[in-house]
CSV table of C-alpha atoms in Angstrom, one decimal:
chain,number,residue,atom,x,y,z
E,1,MET,CA,0.0,0.0,0.0
E,2,THR,CA,1.6,3.3,-1.1
E,3,ALA,CA,1.9,6.3,1.2
E,4,VAL,CA,1.7,9.7,-0.4
E,5,ILE,CA,2.6,13.2,1.0
E,6,THR,CA,-0.5,15.3,0.6
E,7,GLY,CA,0.3,18.2,3.0
E,8,MET,CA,3.3,20.1,4.4
E,9,GLY,CA,3.7,22.4,7.4
E,10,LEU,CA,7.1,24.0,7.6
E,11,TYR,CA,8.4,26.6,10.0
E,12,THR,CA,12.2,26.9,9.7
E,13,PRO,CA,14.9,29.5,9.7
E,14,VAL,CA,14.5,30.1,5.9
E,15,GLY,CA,10.7,30.7,6.2
E,16,ARG,CA,7.3,29.4,6.9
E,17,GLY,CA,5.3,27.4,4.3
E,18,VAL,CA,6.1,25.5,1.2
E,19,GLU,CA,6.7,28.4,-1.2
E,20,ALA,CA,8.9,30.5,1.0
E,21,THR,CA,11.0,27.5,2.0
E,22,PHE,CA,11.6,26.1,-1.4
E,23,ALA,CA,12.3,29.5,-2.9
E,24,ALA,CA,15.0,30.1,-0.2
E,25,LEU,CA,16.6,26.7,-0.9
E,26,CYS,CA,16.9,27.4,-4.6
E,27,THR,CA,18.0,31.1,-4.4
E,28,GLY,CA,20.4,30.8,-1.5
E,29,ARG,CA,18.6,32.9,1.0
E,30,SER,CA,20.1,31.9,4.3
E,31,GLY,CA,18.3,31.6,7.6
E,32,LEU,CA,21.5,31.8,9.6
E,33,ALA,CA,22.5,34.8,11.7
E,34,ARG,CA,24.0,35.9,15.0
E,35,PRO,CA,21.3,35.5,17.7
E,36,PRO,CA,19.8,38.8,18.8
E,37,ALA,CA,21.3,40.3,21.9
E,38,ASP,CA,18.3,39.5,24.0
E,39,HIS,CA,18.2,35.8,22.9
E,40,PRO,CA,18.8,33.2,25.7
E,41,ALA,CA,21.7,31.7,23.7
E,42,ALA,CA,23.2,35.0,22.5
E,43,GLU,CA,26.3,34.6,24.6
E,44,THR,CA,26.6,30.9,23.8
E,45,LEU,CA,26.2,30.7,20.0
E,46,GLU,CA,28.1,32.6,17.4
E,47,VAL,CA,25.6,31.8,14.8
E,48,ALA,CA,22.2,29.9,14.8
E,49,GLY,CA,19.0,29.4,12.9
E,50,VAL,CA,16.6,31.4,15.0
E,51,LEU,CA,12.8,31.7,14.5
E,52,PRO,CA,10.8,34.8,15.6
E,53,ALA,CA,9.3,34.9,19.0
E,54,ILE,CA,5.9,33.2,19.3
E,55,ASP,CA,3.1,34.6,21.5
E,56,PRO,CA,1.6,31.5,23.1
E,57,ARG,CA,-1.8,33.1,23.2
E,58,SER,CA,-1.8,33.2,19.4
E,59,VAL,CA,-1.6,29.4,19.4
E,60,SER,CA,-3.5,28.2,22.5
E,61,SER,CA,-6.1,29.6,24.8
E,62,GLY,CA,-6.0,26.9,27.5
E,63,PRO,CA,-5.3,27.5,31.2
E,64,ASP,CA,-1.7,26.3,30.8
E,65,THR,CA,-0.9,28.3,27.7
E,66,LYS,CA,1.8,30.4,29.3
E,67,VAL,CA,3.8,27.2,30.1
E,68,LEU,CA,3.6,25.5,26.8
E,69,ASP,CA,7.1,24.6,25.6
E,70,ARG,CA,8.3,26.1,22.3
E,71,ILE,CA,8.4,22.6,20.7
E,72,VAL,CA,4.6,22.3,21.4
E,73,LEU,CA,3.9,25.8,20.0
E,74,LEU,CA,5.9,25.0,16.8
E,75,ALA,CA,4.3,21.6,16.5
E,76,LEU,CA,0.7,23.0,16.8
E,77,LEU,CA,1.5,25.7,14.2
E,78,THR,CA,2.9,23.3,11.7
E,79,ALA,CA,0.3,20.7,12.2
E,80,ALA,CA,-2.5,23.2,11.4
E,81,ASP,CA,-0.5,24.3,8.3
E,82,ALA,CA,0.0,20.8,7.1
E,83,LEU,CA,-3.6,19.8,7.5
E,84,ALA,CA,-4.7,23.0,5.8
E,85,ASP,CA,-2.2,22.4,2.9
E,86,ALA,CA,-3.7,18.9,2.5
E,87,GLY,CA,-7.2,20.3,2.5
E,88,LEU,CA,-8.0,17.7,5.2
E,89,GLU,CA,-10.0,18.0,8.4
E,90,VAL,CA,-10.1,15.1,10.9
E,91,GLY,CA,-13.7,14.0,11.4
E,92,ARG,CA,-14.8,15.4,8.1
E,93,ASP,CA,-12.4,13.9,5.6
E,94,VAL,CA,-11.0,11.0,7.7
E,95,ALA,CA,-12.3,9.1,10.7
E,96,PRO,CA,-10.6,10.2,14.0
E,97,GLU,CA,-9.8,6.5,14.8
E,98,ARG,CA,-8.2,6.1,11.4
E,99,THR,CA,-5.9,9.1,11.9
E,100,ALA,CA,-2.5,8.9,13.6
E,101,VAL,CA,0.2,11.4,14.8
E,102,ILE,CA,3.9,10.8,15.3
E,103,VAL,CA,6.2,13.7,16.2
E,104,GLY,CA,9.9,13.3,16.9
E,105,GLY,CA,12.4,15.4,18.9
E,106,VAL,CA,14.4,15.5,22.0
E,107,GLY,CA,11.7,17.1,24.2
E,108,GLY,CA,11.1,20.4,26.0
E,109,LEU,CA,14.7,21.6,26.6
E,110,ALA,CA,13.6,25.2,27.3
E,111,THR,CA,11.2,24.1,30.1
E,112,LEU,CA,13.8,21.8,31.6
E,113,GLU,CA,16.5,24.5,31.7
E,114,THR,CA,14.3,27.2,33.1
E,115,GLN,CA,12.8,25.0,35.7
E,116,VAL,CA,16.1,23.8,37.0
E,117,LEU,CA,17.3,27.4,37.3
E,118,THR,CA,14.1,28.4,39.0
E,119,ARG,CA,14.4,25.6,41.5
E,120,ALA,CA,18.0,26.6,42.3
E,121,ALA,CA,16.9,30.2,42.8
E,122,ARG,CA,13.5,29.8,44.6
E,123,GLY,CA,13.5,26.3,46.0
E,124,ARG,CA,10.9,23.6,45.7
E,125,ALA,CA,8.0,26.1,45.6
E,126,GLY,CA,9.4,27.5,42.3
E,127,VAL,CA,8.8,24.2,40.4
E,128,SER,CA,5.9,24.4,38.1
E,129,PRO,CA,3.2,21.7,38.3
E,130,TYR,CA,3.3,21.8,34.5
E,131,LEU,CA,7.0,20.7,34.3
E,132,LEU,CA,6.3,17.2,33.0
E,133,THR,CA,3.8,18.4,30.3
E,134,GLY,CA,6.5,20.8,29.2
E,135,VAL,CA,9.4,18.3,29.1
E,136,LEU,CA,7.9,15.0,27.9
E,137,PRO,CA,8.7,14.3,24.3
E,138,ASN,CA,5.2,12.9,23.6
E,139,MET,CA,3.6,16.3,24.3
E,140,PRO,CA,3.7,17.6,20.8
E,141,SER,CA,1.9,14.5,19.5
E,142,ALA,CA,-0.6,14.6,22.5
E,143,ARG,CA,-1.4,18.3,22.0
E,144,ILE,CA,-1.9,17.9,18.3
E,145,ALA,CA,-4.2,15.0,19.0
E,146,ILE,CA,-6.2,17.0,21.5
E,147,ARG,CA,-6.4,20.0,19.2
E,148,HIS,CA,-7.6,18.1,16.1
E,149,GLY,CA,-9.4,15.2,17.6
E,150,ILE,CA,-7.0,12.5,16.5
E,151,ARG,CA,-7.9,9.2,18.2
E,152,GLY,CA,-5.8,6.6,16.5
E,153,TYR,CA,-2.1,5.7,17.0
E,154,SER,CA,-0.1,8.4,18.7
E,155,SER,CA,3.6,8.4,19.6
E,156,SER,CA,6.9,10.2,19.8
E,157,VAL,CA,10.2,9.2,18.3
E,158,GLY,CA,13.6,9.9,20.0
E,159,THR,CA,16.3,8.7,17.6
E,160,ALA,CA,18.3,11.9,17.9
E,161,CYS,CA,18.9,13.7,14.6
E,162,ALA,CA,17.1,10.9,12.7
E,163,SER,CA,13.8,11.4,14.7
E,164,GLY,CA,11.8,13.2,12.0
E,165,VAL,CA,12.6,10.8,9.2
E,166,GLN,CA,12.1,7.9,11.6
E,167,ALA,CA,8.6,9.3,12.2
E,168,VAL,CA,7.9,9.3,8.5
E,169,ALA,CA,9.2,5.7,8.2
E,170,ASP,CA,6.9,4.7,11.1
E,171,ALA,CA,4.0,6.5,9.5
E,172,VAL,CA,4.6,4.5,6.2
E,173,ARG,CA,4.6,1.3,8.2
E,174,LEU,CA,1.3,2.2,9.8
E,175,ILE,CA,-0.3,2.9,6.5
E,176,GLN,CA,1.1,-0.3,4.9
E,177,ALA,CA,-0.2,-2.3,7.8
E,178,GLY,CA,-3.7,-0.9,7.3
E,179,GLU,CA,-3.7,0.6,10.8
E,180,ALA,CA,-4.2,4.2,9.6
E,181,ASP,CA,-5.5,6.1,6.5
E,182,VAL,CA,-3.8,9.4,7.5
E,183,VAL,CA,-0.7,10.1,9.6
E,184,LEU,CA,0.6,13.5,10.6
E,185,CYS,CA,4.3,13.0,11.1
E,186,GLY,CA,7.5,14.8,11.5
E,187,ALA,CA,9.5,16.6,14.3
E,188,SER,CA,9.7,19.8,16.4
E,189,GLU,CA,12.9,21.1,17.9
E,190,ALA,CA,13.8,24.2,20.0
E,191,PRO,CA,17.4,23.6,21.2
E,192,LEU,CA,18.7,27.2,21.3
E,193,PHE,CA,19.2,27.4,25.0
E,194,PRO,CA,22.6,27.8,26.8
E,195,THR,CA,23.1,24.5,28.5
E,196,PHE,CA,22.2,22.4,25.4
E,197,ALA,CA,24.1,24.7,23.1
E,198,ASP,CA,27.2,24.5,25.4
E,199,THR,CA,27.3,20.7,25.2
E,200,PHE,CA,27.8,20.9,21.4
E,201,GLY,CA,30.2,23.9,21.8
E,202,ASN,CA,32.4,22.2,24.3
E,203,ALA,CA,32.5,19.1,22.1
E,204,ARG,CA,33.7,21.5,19.3
E,205,ALA,CA,30.9,20.3,17.0
E,206,LEU,CA,29.7,23.8,16.2
E,207,ALA,CA,30.9,26.0,13.3
E,208,ARG,CA,33.0,28.9,14.7
E,209,GLY,CA,35.1,31.8,13.7
E,210,TRP,CA,33.0,33.0,10.7
E,211,ALA,CA,32.8,36.8,10.3
E,212,ASP,CA,29.8,36.2,8.0
E,213,PRO,CA,27.3,34.0,9.8
E,214,THR,CA,25.6,33.0,6.5
E,215,ALA,CA,28.9,31.3,5.5
E,216,ALA,CA,29.3,29.2,8.6
E,217,SER,CA,27.4,26.1,7.5
E,218,ARG,CA,29.5,24.5,4.7
E,219,PRO,CA,28.6,20.8,4.0
E,220,PHE,CA,31.3,19.0,2.1
E,221,ASP,CA,33.5,22.1,1.8
E,222,LEU,CA,37.2,21.8,2.7
E,223,ARG,CA,36.9,24.7,5.2
E,224,ARG,CA,33.9,23.4,7.1
E,225,ASN,CA,34.5,23.2,10.9
E,226,GLY,CA,31.2,22.1,12.3
E,227,PHE,CA,27.4,22.5,12.1
E,228,VAL,CA,25.1,25.4,12.9
E,229,LEU,CA,22.4,24.7,15.5
E,230,ALA,CA,18.9,25.7,14.5
E,231,GLU,CA,15.3,25.4,15.6
E,232,GLY,CA,12.1,24.7,13.8
E,233,ALA,CA,9.3,22.2,13.1
E,234,VAL,CA,8.1,20.3,10.0
E,235,LEU,CA,5.1,18.1,9.8
E,236,LEU,CA,3.8,16.1,6.8
E,237,VAL,CA,0.4,14.6,6.1
E,238,LEU,CA,0.8,11.1,4.8
E,239,GLU,CA,-2.1,9.3,3.3
E,240,SER,CA,-2.7,5.9,1.7
E,241,ALA,CA,-2.9,6.5,-2.0
E,242,ALA,CA,-6.3,5.0,-2.0
E,243,HIS,CA,-7.6,7.3,0.7
E,244,ALA,CA,-6.1,10.4,-1.1
E,245,ALA,CA,-7.6,9.3,-4.4
E,246,ALA,CA,-11.0,8.8,-2.9
E,247,ARG,CA,-11.2,12.3,-1.6
E,248,GLY,CA,-9.6,13.8,-4.8
E,249,ALA,CA,-6.4,14.8,-3.2
E,250,THR,CA,-3.1,15.2,-5.1
E,251,GLY,CA,0.4,14.6,-3.7
E,252,TYR,CA,3.8,16.1,-3.5
E,253,ALA,CA,5.5,12.7,-3.8
E,254,GLU,CA,5.1,9.1,-2.8
E,255,ILE,CA,7.3,7.3,-0.2
E,256,ALA,CA,8.6,4.5,-2.4
E,257,GLY,CA,10.8,2.8,0.3
E,258,TYR,CA,12.6,3.3,3.6
E,259,GLY,CA,15.6,1.8,5.2
E,260,VAL,CA,16.5,1.9,9.0
E,261,THR,CA,19.7,0.5,10.4
E,262,THR,CA,22.0,0.9,13.4
E,263,ASP,CA,25.8,1.3,13.2
E,264,ALA,CA,26.4,-0.4,16.6
E,265,TYR,CA,29.8,1.4,16.6
E,266,HIS,CA,30.0,4.6,18.8
E,267,PRO,CA,27.6,6.9,20.8
E,268,THR,CA,28.4,9.9,18.6
E,269,ALA,CA,30.7,9.0,15.7
E,270,PRO,CA,29.5,7.2,12.5
E,271,ARG,CA,31.2,4.1,11.2
E,272,PRO,CA,34.1,5.5,9.1
E,273,ASP,CA,33.4,3.0,6.3
E,274,GLY,CA,29.8,4.2,6.0
E,275,SER,CA,28.5,0.6,6.0
E,276,GLY,CA,25.5,1.2,8.2
E,277,ALA,CA,24.4,4.2,6.1
E,278,ALA,CA,25.0,2.2,2.9
E,279,GLU,CA,22.8,-0.6,4.2
E,280,SER,CA,20.0,1.9,5.1
E,281,ILE,CA,20.2,3.3,1.5
E,282,ARG,CA,20.0,-0.2,0.0
E,283,ARG,CA,17.0,-1.1,2.1
E,284,ALA,CA,15.2,2.1,0.9
E,285,LEU,CA,15.9,1.1,-2.7
E,286,THR,CA,14.3,-2.3,-2.2
E,287,GLY,CA,11.2,-1.0,-0.3
E,288,ARG,CA,8.7,-1.4,-3.2
E,289,ARG,CA,7.4,-4.6,-4.6
E,290,MET,CA,10.0,-4.2,-7.3
E,291,PRO,CA,13.4,-2.9,-6.3
E,292,VAL,CA,14.4,0.5,-7.8
E,293,PRO,CA,17.8,0.3,-9.7
E,294,VAL,CA,20.4,2.7,-8.5
E,295,ALA,CA,20.6,4.2,-12.0
E,296,GLU,CA,17.0,5.4,-11.7
E,297,VAL,CA,17.8,7.5,-8.6
E,298,GLY,CA,18.5,11.0,-9.8
E,299,TYR,CA,19.1,12.9,-6.6
E,300,VAL,CA,20.3,12.6,-3.0
E,301,ASN,CA,19.5,15.2,-0.4
E,302,ALA,CA,22.3,14.4,2.0
E,303,HIS,CA,22.4,14.5,5.7
E,304,GLY,CA,25.4,16.7,5.2
E,305,THR,CA,25.8,18.6,8.4
E,306,GLY,CA,29.3,20.1,7.8
E,307,THR,CA,31.2,17.9,10.3
E,308,LYS,CA,34.4,16.4,9.1
E,309,LEU,CA,33.6,12.8,10.1
E,310,GLY,CA,30.0,12.8,9.1
E,311,ASP,CA,30.4,14.2,5.6
E,312,ILE,CA,33.1,11.8,4.8
E,313,ALA,CA,31.2,8.8,6.1
E,314,GLU,CA,28.1,9.7,4.2
E,315,THR,CA,30.1,10.2,1.0
E,316,THR,CA,31.7,6.8,1.5
E,317,ALA,CA,28.3,5.2,1.8
E,318,LEU,CA,27.0,7.0,-1.3
E,319,THR,CA,30.0,5.9,-3.3
E,320,GLU,CA,29.6,2.3,-2.1
E,321,VAL,CA,25.9,2.2,-3.4
E,322,PHE,CA,26.0,4.5,-6.4
E,323,GLY,CA,29.6,4.5,-7.4
E,324,ALA,CA,32.0,7.5,-7.6
E,325,ASN,CA,30.1,10.6,-8.7
E,326,GLY,CA,27.2,8.3,-9.5
E,327,VAL,CA,24.3,10.6,-8.4
E,328,PRO,CA,23.7,14.3,-8.0
E,329,VAL,CA,24.1,15.3,-4.3
E,330,SER,CA,23.3,18.4,-2.2
E,331,SER,CA,22.8,19.4,1.4
E,332,THR,CA,20.2,22.1,2.3
E,333,LYS,CA,21.7,22.5,5.8
E,334,ALA,CA,24.0,25.2,4.3
E,335,LEU,CA,21.0,27.5,4.5
E,336,THR,CA,18.8,26.1,7.3
E,337,GLY,CA,21.5,24.9,9.8
E,338,HIS,CA,20.9,21.7,11.7
E,339,LEU,CA,17.4,21.4,13.2
E,340,LEU,CA,18.4,18.1,14.9
E,341,GLY,CA,15.4,15.8,14.7
E,342,ALA,CA,13.4,18.2,12.4
E,343,SER,CA,16.2,18.4,9.8
E,344,GLY,CA,15.5,15.1,8.1
E,345,VAL,CA,11.8,15.7,7.7
E,346,LEU,CA,12.6,19.2,6.4
E,347,GLU,CA,14.9,17.6,3.9
E,348,THR,CA,12.2,15.1,3.0
E,349,ALA,CA,9.9,18.0,2.2
E,350,ALA,CA,12.6,19.6,0.1
E,351,THR,CA,13.3,16.4,-1.8
E,352,ALA,CA,9.6,15.9,-2.5
E,353,LEU,CA,9.4,19.5,-3.9
E,354,ALA,CA,12.5,19.0,-5.9
E,355,LEU,CA,10.9,15.9,-7.6
E,356,GLY,CA,7.6,17.6,-8.2
E,357,ARG,CA,9.1,20.8,-9.6
E,358,GLY,CA,12.0,19.2,-11.5
E,359,LEU,CA,14.5,21.5,-9.8
E,360,LEU,CA,17.3,20.3,-7.4
E,361,PRO,CA,18.5,22.8,-4.8
E,362,PRO,CA,22.3,23.2,-4.6
E,363,THR,CA,24.7,23.0,-1.6
E,364,TRP,CA,25.4,26.7,-1.0
E,365,ASN,CA,28.8,27.7,0.5
E,366,LEU,CA,30.4,24.7,-1.3
E,367,ASP,CA,33.2,26.8,-2.7
E,368,ASP,CA,36.0,24.2,-2.4
E,369,PRO,CA,34.8,20.6,-2.3
E,370,ASP,CA,36.8,18.4,0.1
E,371,PRO,CA,38.7,15.8,-2.0
E,372,ALA,CA,37.7,13.3,0.8
E,373,CYS,CA,34.1,13.8,-0.3
E,374,PRO,CA,34.0,13.1,-4.0
E,375,ALA,CA,30.5,13.3,-5.5
E,376,ASP,CA,28.5,15.0,-8.2
E,377,HIS,CA,27.9,18.0,-6.0
E,378,ILE,CA,25.2,20.4,-7.1
E,379,ARG,CA,26.8,23.8,-6.5
E,380,LYS,CA,26.2,27.5,-7.1
E,381,GLU,CA,22.7,27.2,-8.7
E,382,PRO,CA,19.8,24.7,-8.9
E,383,ARG,CA,19.9,21.9,-11.4
E,384,ALA,CA,17.0,20.9,-13.6
E,385,THR,CA,15.9,17.3,-13.5
E,386,GLU,CA,13.4,14.8,-14.9
E,387,THR,CA,14.2,12.1,-12.5
E,388,GLY,CA,11.4,10.1,-11.0
E,389,TYR,CA,13.2,9.0,-7.9
E,390,ALA,CA,15.2,10.8,-5.1
E,391,LEU,CA,16.7,9.7,-1.9
E,392,THR,CA,17.1,11.6,1.5
E,393,ASN,CA,19.4,10.5,4.3
E,394,SER,CA,19.2,11.2,8.0
E,395,PHE,CA,21.7,10.0,10.6
E,396,GLY,CA,21.7,10.5,14.4
E,397,PHE,CA,23.8,10.0,17.5
E,398,GLY,CA,23.8,6.4,18.7
E,399,GLY,CA,24.4,5.2,15.1
E,400,GLN,CA,20.9,5.8,13.8
E,401,ASN,CA,20.6,5.6,10.0
E,402,VAL,CA,17.3,6.3,8.2
E,403,SER,CA,17.0,6.7,4.4
E,404,LEU,CA,13.8,7.4,2.4
E,405,LEU,CA,13.3,6.8,-1.3
E,406,LEU,CA,10.7,9.2,-2.8
E,407,ALA,CA,9.0,8.8,-6.1
E,408,ARG,CA,7.2,11.4,-8.2
E,409,ALA,CA,3.5,11.4,-7.3
E,410,THR,CA,1.1,9.4,-9.4
E,411,ARG,CA,-1.4,12.2,-8.9
E,412,PRO,CA,0.9,15.2,-8.6
E,413,ARG,CA,0.0,18.6,-7.3
E,414,THR,CA,0.1,21.3,-9.9
């Protein structure tokens, strides 16, 4: 049973919504900047992907509105956008019991940090009774279910930076098993707070020393020196092809296959030989009833964070599967930064749009490709394509590898 993407909700450093996001990725409009002086992480981060402040009252009117964590606010906003984009209302277009929601991410970091500081300053009486509902990683899914009356399967995914794509893979599995007709899936992340940012900074994983913040994220470039931390949320509406056709809905792309593997190697570093990632790619290519030959895959949206080890390991995996320079490759993180668990589902959306519009976004800031990362890099400007298949990769701490194979939609959006 085929799963098709019929709606997208995107709120990222490069913009909100489908058109603003894809235009930025193709024209090189960066969402990276120095955090404003009044931002909580202004003294911690040299550069970041920061979204505007959100007034909780514009999103929720409940009694606990003022204590909703930012991940919940972002998730609620993008869930509403995705459902509206799909032209779908739960209870009208799909039965609540046949609708599911899966949202990945690391949880409410802002709530946790502020509450720990509050307790240190004020003692036990300062701890909010809403602490758990702010911190728990299932709260975005739960709040979305409450808001939209979703009464089917609901869960959260915590596979680090692979969380959002893992949520998509799990959604496909639900649809294929006949357990849901519609799944709202993706991730929401708001990691721009001092303690969490400091852990990456002290590990020397963050890009540093760039006079121009828009030049700091440089996937596959010889001068790259780390990734740029960013916040945002992306949720997709996945439907069974039969359900979408029955209500006359068109799609951005179909999920043709997925692969999920574990490196079993190191808590943070990937396998240097890329073997775990290569296996996830192979599994994605064999996800349909008939395997898709590697020669038919015309694009890879890479995980490509801009770290030395990660970029090389992914390139090694791509070379093993596709051969040297065997497939056009780009990383959109040069403009968006790394949204942790939400990055992969943002890149899934970008890949679906690239397929549907026949235009592959380049890796911006790729001025001097690292010889250790040989590939057919898309650079400087978008590249036209007629390919029917594209792949996106997402990898996370703990050795998590997830790859999705997307196909041009049978009933495409125009």
